[in-house]
Amino acid sequence: MLAVALTLTLGTSSQSAKAAGTPVDLELVLAVDTSASVDGREYNLQMEGLVRAFQDPGVIAAIKSTGSNGIAVTVLHWSSANQHKLAVPWTHLRTGYDALQFSARIAEISQRQFIGSTGIGGALLYAERTIRLNNFDGRRKSVDVSGDGPNNSGVIPSIVRDQIVAAGVTINGLAILNESPFLDRYYKREVIGGPNSFVMTVADYEDLVEGMRRKLIREISSAIADAGSKTLKR
């Protein structure tokens, strides 16, 4: 608990430095579950979903809808409580070309970073930290967590969730229901939070391509994000 409090308290001291960053409409962390419950095929489907999503005309239109500032986005691999790494660094997207280039960078990821437990709380803390310390200044700040199981490693997600939301970051979720049929309820109760937060579901990994596409359109589009707070399900 002390470490959690310290991690988030440190954020207040860096706000003035963050204000000097490049202005964007949205800072977005795409946090991908690479824990042991995700086998190689399932991991590949998650990454394929992201690759194809950033090639999708609807996602590109959503990026363009954010205006001239565009968005800043990164891909985070996470597993056990202390296992996190940015698989693709923070990247500024404003055009269709930018989105396609980002898609290509995701496709170039050679391997998954971890195969451990499921530390959602730790992933949220790391995601908040990378938002706080990057070189962008977003009107909106969001973490998208995709996974197929509840937290079983490290800090309880709801504890850090409440503090991260208080720091101005929205947490959304994509729950994969193949192993935990009621995971969306867990995400609603323990993981997501903040203005316009939502959880979407896919029945199995084969549905991830469409799920990723729909989630990103919902996440990125300013018009949708400003329309009001709703919880979406497939």
PDB file of C-alpha atoms in Angstrom:
ATOM      1  CA  MET A   1       0.000   0.000   0.000  1.00  0.00           C
ATOM      2  CA  LEU A   2       2.837   2.401   0.816  1.00  0.00           C
ATOM      3  CA  ALA A   3       4.442   1.700  -2.545  1.00  0.00           C
ATOM      4  CA  VAL A   4       1.134   2.331  -4.312  1.00  0.00           C
ATOM      5  CA  ALA A   5       0.619   5.626  -2.493  1.00  0.00           C
ATOM      6  CA  LEU A   6       4.177   6.707  -3.211  1.00  0.00           C
ATOM      7  CA  THR A   7       3.908   5.795  -6.889  1.00  0.00           C
ATOM      8  CA  LEU A   8       0.832   7.933  -7.377  1.00  0.00           C
ATOM      9  CA  THR A   9       1.974  10.762  -5.114  1.00  0.00           C
ATOM     10  CA  LEU A  10       5.082  11.149  -7.233  1.00  0.00           C
ATOM     11  CA  GLY A  11       2.796  12.019 -10.128  1.00  0.00           C
ATOM     12  CA  THR A  12       1.851  15.352  -8.601  1.00  0.00           C
ATOM     13  CA  SER A  13       5.443  16.538  -8.629  1.00  0.00           C
ATOM     14  CA  SER A  14       5.802  15.907 -12.357  1.00  0.00           C
ATOM     15  CA  GLN A  15       2.651  17.661 -13.564  1.00  0.00           C
ATOM     16  CA  SER A  16       4.438  20.916 -14.392  1.00  0.00           C
ATOM     17  CA  ALA A  17       6.978  19.026 -16.485  1.00  0.00           C
ATOM     18  CA  LYS A  18       4.195  17.078 -18.199  1.00  0.00           C
ATOM     19  CA  ALA A  19       2.447  20.327 -19.145  1.00  0.00           C
ATOM     20  CA  ALA A  20       5.381  21.092 -21.445  1.00  0.00           C
ATOM     21  CA  GLY A  21       4.791  17.936 -23.470  1.00  0.00           C
ATOM     22  CA  THR A  22       3.353  17.715 -26.977  1.00  0.00           C
ATOM     23  CA  PRO A  23      -0.416  18.348 -26.787  1.00  0.00           C
ATOM     24  CA  VAL A  24      -2.602  15.442 -27.933  1.00  0.00           C
ATOM     25  CA  ASP A  25      -6.297  14.682 -27.652  1.00  0.00           C
ATOM     26  CA  LEU A  26      -5.677  11.273 -26.035  1.00  0.00           C
ATOM     27  CA  GLU A  27      -2.848   9.382 -24.353  1.00  0.00           C
ATOM     28  CA  LEU A  28      -3.678   5.685 -24.697  1.00  0.00           C
ATOM     29  CA  VAL A  29      -1.966   2.627 -23.197  1.00  0.00           C
ATOM     30  CA  LEU A  30      -2.958  -0.660 -24.850  1.00  0.00           C
ATOM     31  CA  ALA A  31      -2.173  -3.173 -22.094  1.00  0.00           C
ATOM     32  CA  VAL A  32      -2.006  -6.723 -23.491  1.00  0.00           C
ATOM     33  CA  ASP A  33      -2.175  -9.770 -21.202  1.00  0.00           C
ATOM     34  CA  THR A  34       0.782 -12.107 -21.831  1.00  0.00           C
ATOM     35  CA  SER A  35       0.331 -14.290 -18.726  1.00  0.00           C
ATOM     36  CA  ALA A  36       0.588 -18.092 -18.726  1.00  0.00           C
ATOM     37  CA  SER A  37      -3.160 -18.515 -19.340  1.00  0.00           C
ATOM     38  CA  VAL A  38      -2.573 -16.987 -22.780  1.00  0.00           C
ATOM     39  CA  ASP A  39      -0.990 -19.612 -25.039  1.00  0.00           C
ATOM     40  CA  GLY A  40       1.095 -18.802 -28.108  1.00  0.00           C
ATOM     41  CA  ARG A  41      -1.806 -18.908 -30.530  1.00  0.00           C
ATOM     42  CA  GLU A  42      -3.933 -16.714 -28.298  1.00  0.00           C
ATOM     43  CA  TYR A  43      -1.109 -14.209 -27.874  1.00  0.00           C
ATOM     44  CA  ASN A  44      -0.696 -14.042 -31.649  1.00  0.00           C
ATOM     45  CA  LEU A  45      -4.418 -13.401 -32.072  1.00  0.00           C
ATOM     46  CA  GLN A  46      -4.249 -10.515 -29.593  1.00  0.00           C
ATOM     47  CA  MET A  47      -1.410  -8.922 -31.508  1.00  0.00           C
ATOM     48  CA  GLU A  48      -3.042  -9.603 -34.868  1.00  0.00           C
ATOM     49  CA  GLY A  49      -6.134  -7.876 -33.550  1.00  0.00           C
ATOM     50  CA  LEU A  50      -4.105  -4.743 -32.826  1.00  0.00           C
ATOM     51  CA  VAL A  51      -2.261  -4.903 -36.156  1.00  0.00           C
ATOM     52  CA  ARG A  52      -5.470  -5.137 -38.152  1.00  0.00           C
ATOM     53  CA  ALA A  53      -7.289  -2.598 -35.994  1.00  0.00           C
ATOM     54  CA  PHE A  54      -4.833   0.166 -36.860  1.00  0.00           C
ATOM     55  CA  GLN A  55      -5.298  -0.685 -40.544  1.00  0.00           C
ATOM     56  CA  ASP A  56      -9.080  -0.385 -40.261  1.00  0.00           C
ATOM     57  CA  PRO A  57     -10.791   2.593 -41.943  1.00  0.00           C
ATOM     58  CA  GLY A  58     -13.056   3.065 -38.930  1.00  0.00           C
ATOM     59  CA  VAL A  59     -10.131   3.282 -36.519  1.00  0.00           C
ATOM     60  CA  ILE A  60      -8.275   5.642 -38.852  1.00  0.00           C
ATOM     61  CA  ALA A  61     -11.389   7.826 -39.059  1.00  0.00           C
ATOM     62  CA  ALA A  62     -11.562   7.857 -35.249  1.00  0.00           C
ATOM     63  CA  ILE A  63      -7.938   9.024 -35.061  1.00  0.00           C
ATOM     64  CA  LYS A  64      -8.667  11.794 -37.568  1.00  0.00           C
ATOM     65  CA  SER A  65     -11.735  12.812 -35.549  1.00  0.00           C
ATOM     66  CA  THR A  66      -9.454  13.873 -32.687  1.00  0.00           C
ATOM     67  CA  GLY A  67      -8.308  16.872 -34.732  1.00  0.00           C
ATOM     68  CA  SER A  68      -4.879  18.250 -35.511  1.00  0.00           C
ATOM     69  CA  ASN A  69      -3.369  17.149 -32.179  1.00  0.00           C
ATOM     70  CA  GLY A  70      -4.118  13.464 -32.798  1.00  0.00           C
ATOM     71  CA  ILE A  71      -3.364  10.797 -30.191  1.00  0.00           C
ATOM     72  CA  ALA A  72      -0.332   9.266 -28.473  1.00  0.00           C
ATOM     73  CA  VAL A  73      -0.422   5.485 -28.078  1.00  0.00           C
ATOM     74  CA  THR A  74       1.785   2.700 -26.764  1.00  0.00           C
ATOM     75  CA  VAL A  75       1.518  -1.108 -26.497  1.00  0.00           C
ATOM     76  CA  LEU A  76       2.273  -2.607 -23.077  1.00  0.00           C
ATOM     77  CA  HIS A  77       2.922  -6.297 -22.396  1.00  0.00           C
ATOM     78  CA  TRP A  78       2.103  -7.324 -18.830  1.00  0.00           C
ATOM     79  CA  SER A  79       1.952 -10.472 -16.729  1.00  0.00           C
ATOM     80  CA  SER A  80       2.933 -10.940 -13.050  1.00  0.00           C
ATOM     81  CA  ALA A  81       2.957  -8.052 -10.599  1.00  0.00           C
ATOM     82  CA  ASN A  82       6.419  -6.794 -11.609  1.00  0.00           C
ATOM     83  CA  GLN A  83       6.457  -7.897 -15.232  1.00  0.00           C
ATOM     84  CA  HIS A  84       5.719  -4.999 -17.595  1.00  0.00           C
ATOM     85  CA  LYS A  85       7.387  -3.677 -20.717  1.00  0.00           C
ATOM     86  CA  LEU A  86       6.462  -1.295 -23.527  1.00  0.00           C
ATOM     87  CA  ALA A  87       6.473  -3.519 -26.602  1.00  0.00           C
ATOM     88  CA  VAL A  88       5.969  -0.448 -28.830  1.00  0.00           C
ATOM     89  CA  PRO A  89       7.078   2.942 -27.474  1.00  0.00           C
ATOM     90  CA  TRP A  90       4.871   6.014 -27.285  1.00  0.00           C
ATOM     91  CA  THR A  91       3.967   7.107 -30.821  1.00  0.00           C
ATOM     92  CA  HIS A  92       2.116  10.176 -32.122  1.00  0.00           C
ATOM     93  CA  LEU A  93      -0.711   9.338 -34.574  1.00  0.00           C
ATOM     94  CA  ARG A  94      -2.569  11.997 -36.580  1.00  0.00           C
ATOM     95  CA  THR A  95      -3.055  10.549 -40.059  1.00  0.00           C
ATOM     96  CA  GLY A  96      -3.898   7.303 -41.780  1.00  0.00           C
ATOM     97  CA  TYR A  97      -0.240   6.914 -42.698  1.00  0.00           C
ATOM     98  CA  ASP A  98       0.720   7.246 -39.021  1.00  0.00           C
ATOM     99  CA  ALA A  99      -1.785   4.517 -38.102  1.00  0.00           C
ATOM    100  CA  LEU A 100      -0.451   2.163 -40.778  1.00  0.00           C
ATOM    101  CA  GLN A 101       3.116   2.761 -39.643  1.00  0.00           C
ATOM    102  CA  PHE A 102       2.090   2.004 -36.056  1.00  0.00           C
ATOM    103  CA  SER A 103       0.386  -1.189 -37.238  1.00  0.00           C
ATOM    104  CA  ALA A 104       3.630  -2.211 -38.932  1.00  0.00           C
ATOM    105  CA  ARG A 105       5.587  -1.606 -35.725  1.00  0.00           C
ATOM    106  CA  ILE A 106       3.220  -3.883 -33.815  1.00  0.00           C
ATOM    107  CA  ALA A 107       3.621  -6.552 -36.498  1.00  0.00           C
ATOM    108  CA  GLU A 108       7.409  -6.369 -36.064  1.00  0.00           C
ATOM    109  CA  ILE A 109       7.287  -7.388 -32.383  1.00  0.00           C
ATOM    110  CA  SER A 110       9.352 -10.555 -32.389  1.00  0.00           C
ATOM    111  CA  GLN A 111       8.098 -12.242 -29.229  1.00  0.00           C
ATOM    112  CA  ARG A 112       5.979 -11.870 -26.137  1.00  0.00           C
ATOM    113  CA  GLN A 113       7.769 -10.410 -23.155  1.00  0.00           C
ATOM    114  CA  PHE A 114       6.456 -12.537 -20.263  1.00  0.00           C
ATOM    115  CA  ILE A 115       4.676 -15.785 -19.346  1.00  0.00           C
ATOM    116  CA  GLY A 116       3.738 -15.448 -15.678  1.00  0.00           C
ATOM    117  CA  SER A 117       0.767 -14.795 -13.411  1.00  0.00           C
ATOM    118  CA  THR A 118      -2.009 -12.239 -13.932  1.00  0.00           C
ATOM    119  CA  GLY A 119      -1.082  -8.982 -12.208  1.00  0.00           C
ATOM    120  CA  ILE A 120      -3.722  -6.501 -13.365  1.00  0.00           C
ATOM    121  CA  GLY A 121      -3.088  -4.124 -10.464  1.00  0.00           C
ATOM    122  CA  GLY A 122       0.609  -3.932 -11.246  1.00  0.00           C
ATOM    123  CA  ALA A 123      -0.140  -3.374 -14.934  1.00  0.00           C
ATOM    124  CA  LEU A 124      -2.417  -0.455 -14.058  1.00  0.00           C
ATOM    125  CA  LEU A 125       0.277   1.123 -11.894  1.00  0.00           C
ATOM    126  CA  TYR A 126       2.877   0.777 -14.628  1.00  0.00           C
ATOM    127  CA  ALA A 127       0.485   2.161 -17.239  1.00  0.00           C
ATOM    128  CA  GLU A 128      -0.269   5.219 -15.074  1.00  0.00           C
ATOM    129  CA  ARG A 129       3.435   5.799 -14.586  1.00  0.00           C
ATOM    130  CA  THR A 130       4.238   5.661 -18.297  1.00  0.00           C
ATOM    131  CA  ILE A 131       1.420   8.128 -19.008  1.00  0.00           C
ATOM    132  CA  ARG A 132       2.749  10.439 -16.328  1.00  0.00           C
ATOM    133  CA  LEU A 133       6.355  10.306 -17.524  1.00  0.00           C
ATOM    134  CA  ASN A 134       5.960  10.372 -21.312  1.00  0.00           C
ATOM    135  CA  ASN A 135       6.503  13.424 -23.527  1.00  0.00           C
ATOM    136  CA  PHE A 136       2.840  14.080 -24.302  1.00  0.00           C
ATOM    137  CA  ASP A 137       0.122  16.139 -22.651  1.00  0.00           C
ATOM    138  CA  GLY A 138      -3.313  14.669 -23.355  1.00  0.00           C
ATOM    139  CA  ARG A 139      -6.746  16.204 -22.976  1.00  0.00           C
ATOM    140  CA  ARG A 140      -7.836  12.648 -22.171  1.00  0.00           C
ATOM    141  CA  LYS A 141      -5.790   9.807 -20.677  1.00  0.00           C
ATOM    142  CA  SER A 142      -6.814   6.147 -20.880  1.00  0.00           C
ATOM    143  CA  VAL A 143      -5.586   2.641 -20.173  1.00  0.00           C
ATOM    144  CA  ASP A 144      -7.125  -0.241 -22.147  1.00  0.00           C
ATOM    145  CA  VAL A 145      -6.656  -3.588 -20.401  1.00  0.00           C
ATOM    146  CA  SER A 146      -7.296  -6.777 -22.380  1.00  0.00           C
ATOM    147  CA  GLY A 147      -7.133 -10.142 -20.640  1.00  0.00           C
ATOM    148  CA  ASP A 148      -8.731 -13.527 -20.009  1.00  0.00           C
ATOM    149  CA  GLY A 149      -8.621 -13.858 -16.215  1.00  0.00           C
ATOM    150  CA  PRO A 150      -8.897 -12.080 -12.859  1.00  0.00           C
ATOM    151  CA  ASN A 151      -5.953 -10.715 -10.897  1.00  0.00           C
ATOM    152  CA  ASN A 152      -3.910 -13.360  -9.033  1.00  0.00           C
ATOM    153  CA  SER A 153      -0.612 -11.545  -8.500  1.00  0.00           C
ATOM    154  CA  GLY A 154       0.324  -8.426  -6.579  1.00  0.00           C
ATOM    155  CA  VAL A 155      -1.846  -5.488  -5.569  1.00  0.00           C
ATOM    156  CA  ILE A 156      -5.659  -5.692  -5.849  1.00  0.00           C
ATOM    157  CA  PRO A 157      -6.761  -3.808  -8.991  1.00  0.00           C
ATOM    158  CA  SER A 158      -9.600  -1.871  -7.346  1.00  0.00           C
ATOM    159  CA  ILE A 159      -7.193  -0.246  -4.871  1.00  0.00           C
ATOM    160  CA  VAL A 160      -4.985   1.242  -7.556  1.00  0.00           C
ATOM    161  CA  ARG A 161      -7.943   1.775  -9.910  1.00  0.00           C
ATOM    162  CA  ASP A 162      -9.541   4.302  -7.572  1.00  0.00           C
ATOM    163  CA  GLN A 163      -6.302   6.246  -7.151  1.00  0.00           C
ATOM    164  CA  ILE A 164      -5.471   6.198 -10.866  1.00  0.00           C
ATOM    165  CA  VAL A 165      -8.946   7.467 -11.740  1.00  0.00           C
ATOM    166  CA  ALA A 166      -8.531  10.222  -9.143  1.00  0.00           C
ATOM    167  CA  ALA A 167      -5.335  11.199 -10.992  1.00  0.00           C
ATOM    168  CA  GLY A 168      -7.360  11.781 -14.178  1.00  0.00           C
ATOM    169  CA  VAL A 169      -6.856   8.484 -16.031  1.00  0.00           C
ATOM    170  CA  THR A 170      -9.792   6.420 -17.354  1.00  0.00           C
ATOM    171  CA  ILE A 171      -9.484   2.620 -17.356  1.00  0.00           C
ATOM    172  CA  ASN A 172     -11.382   0.537 -19.914  1.00  0.00           C
ATOM    173  CA  GLY A 173     -11.410  -3.203 -20.498  1.00  0.00           C
ATOM    174  CA  LEU A 174     -11.723  -5.923 -23.108  1.00  0.00           C
ATOM    175  CA  ALA A 175     -12.663  -9.155 -21.329  1.00  0.00           C
ATOM    176  CA  ILE A 176     -11.986 -12.442 -23.145  1.00  0.00           C
ATOM    177  CA  LEU A 177     -14.525 -14.920 -21.801  1.00  0.00           C
ATOM    178  CA  ASN A 178     -13.184 -18.279 -23.006  1.00  0.00           C
ATOM    179  CA  GLU A 179     -11.811 -19.293 -19.582  1.00  0.00           C
ATOM    180  CA  SER A 180     -13.723 -16.959 -17.236  1.00  0.00           C
ATOM    181  CA  PRO A 181     -17.321 -16.596 -18.496  1.00  0.00           C
ATOM    182  CA  PHE A 182     -18.131 -13.809 -16.018  1.00  0.00           C
ATOM    183  CA  LEU A 183     -14.884 -11.886 -16.386  1.00  0.00           C
ATOM    184  CA  ASP A 184     -16.753  -8.823 -17.628  1.00  0.00           C
ATOM    185  CA  ARG A 185     -18.497  -8.577 -14.239  1.00  0.00           C
ATOM    186  CA  TYR A 186     -15.132  -8.737 -12.516  1.00  0.00           C
ATOM    187  CA  TYR A 187     -13.742  -6.019 -14.776  1.00  0.00           C
ATOM    188  CA  LYS A 188     -16.740  -3.802 -14.050  1.00  0.00           C
ATOM    189  CA  ARG A 189     -16.369  -4.308 -10.303  1.00  0.00           C
ATOM    190  CA  GLU A 190     -12.584  -4.342  -9.893  1.00  0.00           C
ATOM    191  CA  VAL A 191     -10.830  -2.875 -12.935  1.00  0.00           C
ATOM    192  CA  ILE A 192     -12.548  -0.195 -15.018  1.00  0.00           C
ATOM    193  CA  GLY A 193     -13.309   3.332 -13.878  1.00  0.00           C
ATOM    194  CA  GLY A 194     -13.321   7.006 -14.751  1.00  0.00           C
ATOM    195  CA  PRO A 195     -15.329   9.219 -17.120  1.00  0.00           C
ATOM    196  CA  ASN A 196     -16.981   7.282 -19.969  1.00  0.00           C
ATOM    197  CA  SER A 197     -15.338   4.024 -18.841  1.00  0.00           C
ATOM    198  CA  PHE A 198     -16.546   0.801 -20.427  1.00  0.00           C
ATOM    199  CA  VAL A 199     -15.919  -2.927 -20.698  1.00  0.00           C
ATOM    200  CA  MET A 200     -16.415  -4.853 -23.912  1.00  0.00           C
ATOM    201  CA  THR A 201     -16.441  -8.624 -24.230  1.00  0.00           C
ATOM    202  CA  VAL A 202     -15.444 -11.255 -26.775  1.00  0.00           C
ATOM    203  CA  ALA A 203     -16.487 -14.879 -26.447  1.00  0.00           C
ATOM    204  CA  ASP A 204     -13.140 -16.297 -27.537  1.00  0.00           C
ATOM    205  CA  TYR A 205      -9.825 -15.292 -29.035  1.00  0.00           C
ATOM    206  CA  GLU A 206     -11.148 -15.775 -32.569  1.00  0.00           C
ATOM    207  CA  ASP A 207     -13.370 -12.735 -31.959  1.00  0.00           C
ATOM    208  CA  LEU A 208     -10.480 -10.481 -30.958  1.00  0.00           C
ATOM    209  CA  VAL A 209      -9.918  -8.805 -34.318  1.00  0.00           C
ATOM    210  CA  GLU A 210     -13.434  -7.379 -34.364  1.00  0.00           C
ATOM    211  CA  GLY A 211     -13.328  -6.741 -30.618  1.00  0.00           C
ATOM    212  CA  MET A 212     -10.103  -4.752 -30.856  1.00  0.00           C
ATOM    213  CA  ARG A 213     -11.489  -2.718 -33.748  1.00  0.00           C
ATOM    214  CA  ARG A 214     -14.691  -1.816 -31.939  1.00  0.00           C
ATOM    215  CA  LYS A 215     -12.863  -1.047 -28.709  1.00  0.00           C
ATOM    216  CA  LEU A 216     -10.395   1.306 -30.361  1.00  0.00           C
ATOM    217  CA  ILE A 217     -13.117   3.203 -32.211  1.00  0.00           C
ATOM    218  CA  ARG A 218     -14.983   3.606 -28.935  1.00  0.00           C
ATOM    219  CA  GLU A 219     -11.806   4.623 -27.112  1.00  0.00           C
ATOM    220  CA  ILE A 220     -10.330   7.048 -29.606  1.00  0.00           C
ATOM    221  CA  SER A 221     -13.263   8.889 -31.150  1.00  0.00           C
ATOM    222  CA  SER A 222     -13.765  12.269 -29.479  1.00  0.00           C
ATOM    223  CA  ALA A 223     -17.407  12.427 -30.531  1.00  0.00           C
ATOM    224  CA  ILE A 224     -18.168   9.094 -28.883  1.00  0.00           C
ATOM    225  CA  ALA A 225     -16.001   9.743 -25.820  1.00  0.00           C
ATOM    226  CA  ASP A 226     -17.742  13.043 -25.132  1.00  0.00           C
ATOM    227  CA  ALA A 227     -21.261  11.665 -25.639  1.00  0.00           C
ATOM    228  CA  GLY A 228     -21.615  10.294 -22.118  1.00  0.00           C
ATOM    229  CA  SER A 229     -20.695   7.404 -19.849  1.00  0.00           C
ATOM    230  CA  LYS A 230     -21.902   3.974 -20.990  1.00  0.00           C
ATOM    231  CA  THR A 231     -20.901   0.358 -20.494  1.00  0.00           C
ATOM    232  CA  LEU A 232     -20.802  -1.581 -23.747  1.00  0.00           C
ATOM    233  CA  LYS A 233     -21.062  -5.305 -24.322  1.00  0.00           C
ATOM    234  CA  ARG A 234     -20.848  -7.339 -27.468  1.00  0.00           C
TER     235      ARG A 234
END
